[in-house]
Coordinates of C-alpha atoms in Angstrom, one line a residue:
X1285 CA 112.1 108.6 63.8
X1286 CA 114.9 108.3 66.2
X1287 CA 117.2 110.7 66.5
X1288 CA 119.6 109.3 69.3
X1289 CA 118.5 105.6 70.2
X1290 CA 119.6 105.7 73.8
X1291 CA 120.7 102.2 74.5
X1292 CA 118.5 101.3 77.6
X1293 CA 115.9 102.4 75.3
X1294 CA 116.8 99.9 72.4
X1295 CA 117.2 96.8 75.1
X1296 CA 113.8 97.6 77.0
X1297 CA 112.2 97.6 73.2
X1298 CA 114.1 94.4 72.1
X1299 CA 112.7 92.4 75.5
X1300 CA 109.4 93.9 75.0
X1301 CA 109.3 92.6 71.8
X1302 CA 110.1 89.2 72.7
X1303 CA 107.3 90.0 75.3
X1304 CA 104.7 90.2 73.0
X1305 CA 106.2 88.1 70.4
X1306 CA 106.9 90.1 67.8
X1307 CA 110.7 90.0 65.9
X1308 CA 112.3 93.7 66.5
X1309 CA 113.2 96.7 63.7
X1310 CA 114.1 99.5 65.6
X1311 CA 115.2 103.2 63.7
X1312 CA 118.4 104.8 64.3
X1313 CA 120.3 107.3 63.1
X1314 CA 122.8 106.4 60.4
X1315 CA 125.9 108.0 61.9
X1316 CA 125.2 106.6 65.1
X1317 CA 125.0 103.0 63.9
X1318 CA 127.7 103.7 61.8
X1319 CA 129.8 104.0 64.9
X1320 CA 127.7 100.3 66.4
X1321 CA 127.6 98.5 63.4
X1322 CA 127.0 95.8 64.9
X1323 CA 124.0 96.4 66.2
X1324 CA 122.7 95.8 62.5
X1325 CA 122.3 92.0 64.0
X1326 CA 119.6 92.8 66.5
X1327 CA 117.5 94.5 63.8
X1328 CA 118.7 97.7 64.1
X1329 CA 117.6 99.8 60.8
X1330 CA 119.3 103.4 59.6
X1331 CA 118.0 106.7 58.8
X1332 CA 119.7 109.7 57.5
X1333 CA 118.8 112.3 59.6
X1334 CA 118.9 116.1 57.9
X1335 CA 118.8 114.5 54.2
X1336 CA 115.4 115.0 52.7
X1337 CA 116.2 112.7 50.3
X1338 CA 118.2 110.1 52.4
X1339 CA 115.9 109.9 55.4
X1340 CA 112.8 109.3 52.8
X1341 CA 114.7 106.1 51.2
X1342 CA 115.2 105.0 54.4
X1343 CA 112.1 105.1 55.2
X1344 CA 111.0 103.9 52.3
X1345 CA 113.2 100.5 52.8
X1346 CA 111.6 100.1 56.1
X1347 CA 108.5 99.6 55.1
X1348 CA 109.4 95.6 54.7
X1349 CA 109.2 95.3 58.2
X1350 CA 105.6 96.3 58.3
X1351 CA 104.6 92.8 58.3
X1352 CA 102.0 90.2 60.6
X1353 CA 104.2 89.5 63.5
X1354 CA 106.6 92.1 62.9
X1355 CA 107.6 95.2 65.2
X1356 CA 109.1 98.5 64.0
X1357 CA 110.0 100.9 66.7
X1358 CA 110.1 104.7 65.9
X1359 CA 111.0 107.5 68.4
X1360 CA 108.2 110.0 66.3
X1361 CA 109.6 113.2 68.3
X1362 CA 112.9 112.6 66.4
X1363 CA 115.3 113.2 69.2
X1364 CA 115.8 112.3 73.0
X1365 CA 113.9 114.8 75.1
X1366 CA 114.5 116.1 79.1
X1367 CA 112.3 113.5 81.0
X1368 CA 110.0 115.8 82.4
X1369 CA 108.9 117.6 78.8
X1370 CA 105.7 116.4 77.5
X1371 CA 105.5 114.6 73.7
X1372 CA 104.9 117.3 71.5
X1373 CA 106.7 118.1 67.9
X1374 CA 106.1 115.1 66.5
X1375 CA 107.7 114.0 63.0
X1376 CA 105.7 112.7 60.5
X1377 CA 107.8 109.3 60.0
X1378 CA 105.5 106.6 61.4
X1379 CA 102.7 108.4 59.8
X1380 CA 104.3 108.0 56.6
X1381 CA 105.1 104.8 57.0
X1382 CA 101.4 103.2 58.1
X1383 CA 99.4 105.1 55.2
X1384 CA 102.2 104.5 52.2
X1385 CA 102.2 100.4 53.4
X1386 CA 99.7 98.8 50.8
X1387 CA 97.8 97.1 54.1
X1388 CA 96.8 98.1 57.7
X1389 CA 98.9 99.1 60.0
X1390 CA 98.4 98.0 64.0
X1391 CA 100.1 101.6 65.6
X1392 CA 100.5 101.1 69.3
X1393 CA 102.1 103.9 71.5
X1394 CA 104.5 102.7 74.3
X1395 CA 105.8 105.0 77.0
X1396 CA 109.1 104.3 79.1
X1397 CA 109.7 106.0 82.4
X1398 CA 113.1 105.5 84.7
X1399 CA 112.8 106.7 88.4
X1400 CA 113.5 105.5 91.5
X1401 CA 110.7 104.5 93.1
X1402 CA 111.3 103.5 97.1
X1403 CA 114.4 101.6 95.7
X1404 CA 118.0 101.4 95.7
X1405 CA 118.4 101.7 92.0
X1406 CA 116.7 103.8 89.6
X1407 CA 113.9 101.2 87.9
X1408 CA 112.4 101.0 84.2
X1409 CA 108.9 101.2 83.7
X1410 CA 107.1 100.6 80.4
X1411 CA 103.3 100.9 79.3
X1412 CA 101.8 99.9 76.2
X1413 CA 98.6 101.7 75.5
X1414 CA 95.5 101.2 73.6
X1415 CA 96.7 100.5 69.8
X1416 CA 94.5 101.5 66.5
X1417 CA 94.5 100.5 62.9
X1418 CA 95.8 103.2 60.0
X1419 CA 94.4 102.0 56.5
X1420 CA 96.6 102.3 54.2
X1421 CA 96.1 105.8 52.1
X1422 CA 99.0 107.4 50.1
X1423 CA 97.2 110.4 49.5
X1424 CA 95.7 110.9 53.3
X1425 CA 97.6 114.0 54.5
X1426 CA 99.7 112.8 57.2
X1427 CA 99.1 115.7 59.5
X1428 CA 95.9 113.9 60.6
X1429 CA 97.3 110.6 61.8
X1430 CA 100.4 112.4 63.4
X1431 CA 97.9 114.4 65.8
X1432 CA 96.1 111.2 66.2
X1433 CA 99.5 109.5 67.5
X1434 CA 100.5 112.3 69.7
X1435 CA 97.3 112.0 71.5
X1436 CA 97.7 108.2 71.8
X1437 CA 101.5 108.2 73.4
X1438 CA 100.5 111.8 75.2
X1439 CA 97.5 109.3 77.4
X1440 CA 99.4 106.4 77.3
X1441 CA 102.1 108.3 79.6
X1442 CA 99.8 109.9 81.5
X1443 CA 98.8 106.9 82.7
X1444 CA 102.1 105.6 83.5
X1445 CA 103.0 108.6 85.0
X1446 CA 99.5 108.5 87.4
X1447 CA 100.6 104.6 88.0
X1448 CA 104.3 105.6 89.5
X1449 CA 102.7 108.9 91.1
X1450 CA 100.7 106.3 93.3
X1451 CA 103.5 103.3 93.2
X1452 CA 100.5 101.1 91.9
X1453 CA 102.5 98.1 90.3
X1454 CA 100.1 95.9 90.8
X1455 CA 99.4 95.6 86.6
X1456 CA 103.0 95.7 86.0
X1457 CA 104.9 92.5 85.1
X1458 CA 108.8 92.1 85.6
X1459 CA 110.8 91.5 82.6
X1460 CA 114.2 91.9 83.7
X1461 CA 114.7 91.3 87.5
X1462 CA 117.1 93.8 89.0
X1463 CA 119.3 93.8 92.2
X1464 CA 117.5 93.8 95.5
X1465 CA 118.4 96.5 97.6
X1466 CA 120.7 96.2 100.5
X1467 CA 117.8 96.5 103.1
X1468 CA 115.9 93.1 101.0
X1469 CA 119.1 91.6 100.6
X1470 CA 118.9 91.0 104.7
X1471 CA 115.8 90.7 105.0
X1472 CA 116.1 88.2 102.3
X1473 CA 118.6 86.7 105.0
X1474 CA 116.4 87.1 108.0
X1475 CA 114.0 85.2 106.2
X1476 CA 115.8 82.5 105.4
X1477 CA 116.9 82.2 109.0
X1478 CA 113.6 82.2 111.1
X1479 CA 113.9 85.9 112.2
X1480 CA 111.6 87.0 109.9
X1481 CA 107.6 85.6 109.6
X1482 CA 105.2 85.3 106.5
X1483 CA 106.7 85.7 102.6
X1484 CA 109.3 87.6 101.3
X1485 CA 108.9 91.1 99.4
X1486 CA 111.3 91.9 97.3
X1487 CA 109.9 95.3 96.3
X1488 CA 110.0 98.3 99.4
X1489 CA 107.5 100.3 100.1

């Protein structure tokens, strides 16, 4: 469960959402949405973080969103970590979740990166790895499926990480198009002009 939802976080969720056409829930804690209310619109869901009792209810009324078509985002280390540290420590939130809902549950890790990668600007990169089914199992100690999870997101960004490591793009699709750098902005030009032969890049390297 998320801690501190940053907001780059939340938008790259929300538009890969739409991506893979599911409607977006994401979890966030109460106090900061309390200060975004707002954000309430674009599906944004609270969670008392540090009340036993409070975060469980919360929980508890999220489990509506668990439905066909239907994505619920859930940061399962519980706070925003240093880039470089590994996913480790994770809560026991989503596990919850998929084995109290009375039918499966499709759990698929994601993993965002930001770098700058030959480019002006740093860029967002996002991977959706292989996703598994959790029957349903109100009993099933949650331990299990939390270790399962961990491995899932830990391979899932070691691929992404491998993939940036080697600037192979070539399986990545754009979903928000950002500025071109000032060196493609003239060759951009060039091109346009006859100074410059064959297609445009828009990507260095």
């Amino acid at each position: 469960v998320a801690n501190h939802t940053n907001w780059w976080d939340g938008l790259y969720a929300f538009l890969l959402s739409r991506k893979l056409g599911c409607t977006f829930h994401i979890l966030m804690d109460a106090h900061e949405l309390a200060r975004y209310p707002a954000f309430r619109w674009a599906g944004v869901l609270p969670v008392r973080r540090g009340e036993l009792r409070g975060g469980y209810q919360d929980l508890l009324a999220a489990l509506p969103c668990l439905r066909p078509g239907a994505g619920l985002w859930i940061f399962p280390q519980g706070a925003r970590r240093p880039a470089g540290e590994r996913p480790t420590r994770f809560t026991r939130g989503a596990a919850h979740l998929a084995l109290r809902h009375g039918s499966p549950v499709r759990i698929v890790p994601v993993a965002f990166r930001y770098g700058f990668v030959s480019e002006q600007l740093p860029e967002a990169f996002a991977r959706v790895g292989r996703p598994h089914v959790a029957e349903p199992a109100p009993g099933r100690d949650r331990r299990e499926l939390t270790a399962r999870i961990e491995t899932h997101v830990e391979e899932t960004l070691r691929v992404l990480d491998a993939s940036l490591a080697e600037e192979a793009f070539a399986s990545f699709r754009t979903l928000v198009a950002g500025k071109l750098s000032v060196n493609k902005r003239m060759d951009r030009f060039r091109h346009a002009v006859g100074l410059l032969r064959g297609p445009f890049e828009a990507r260095n390297g």
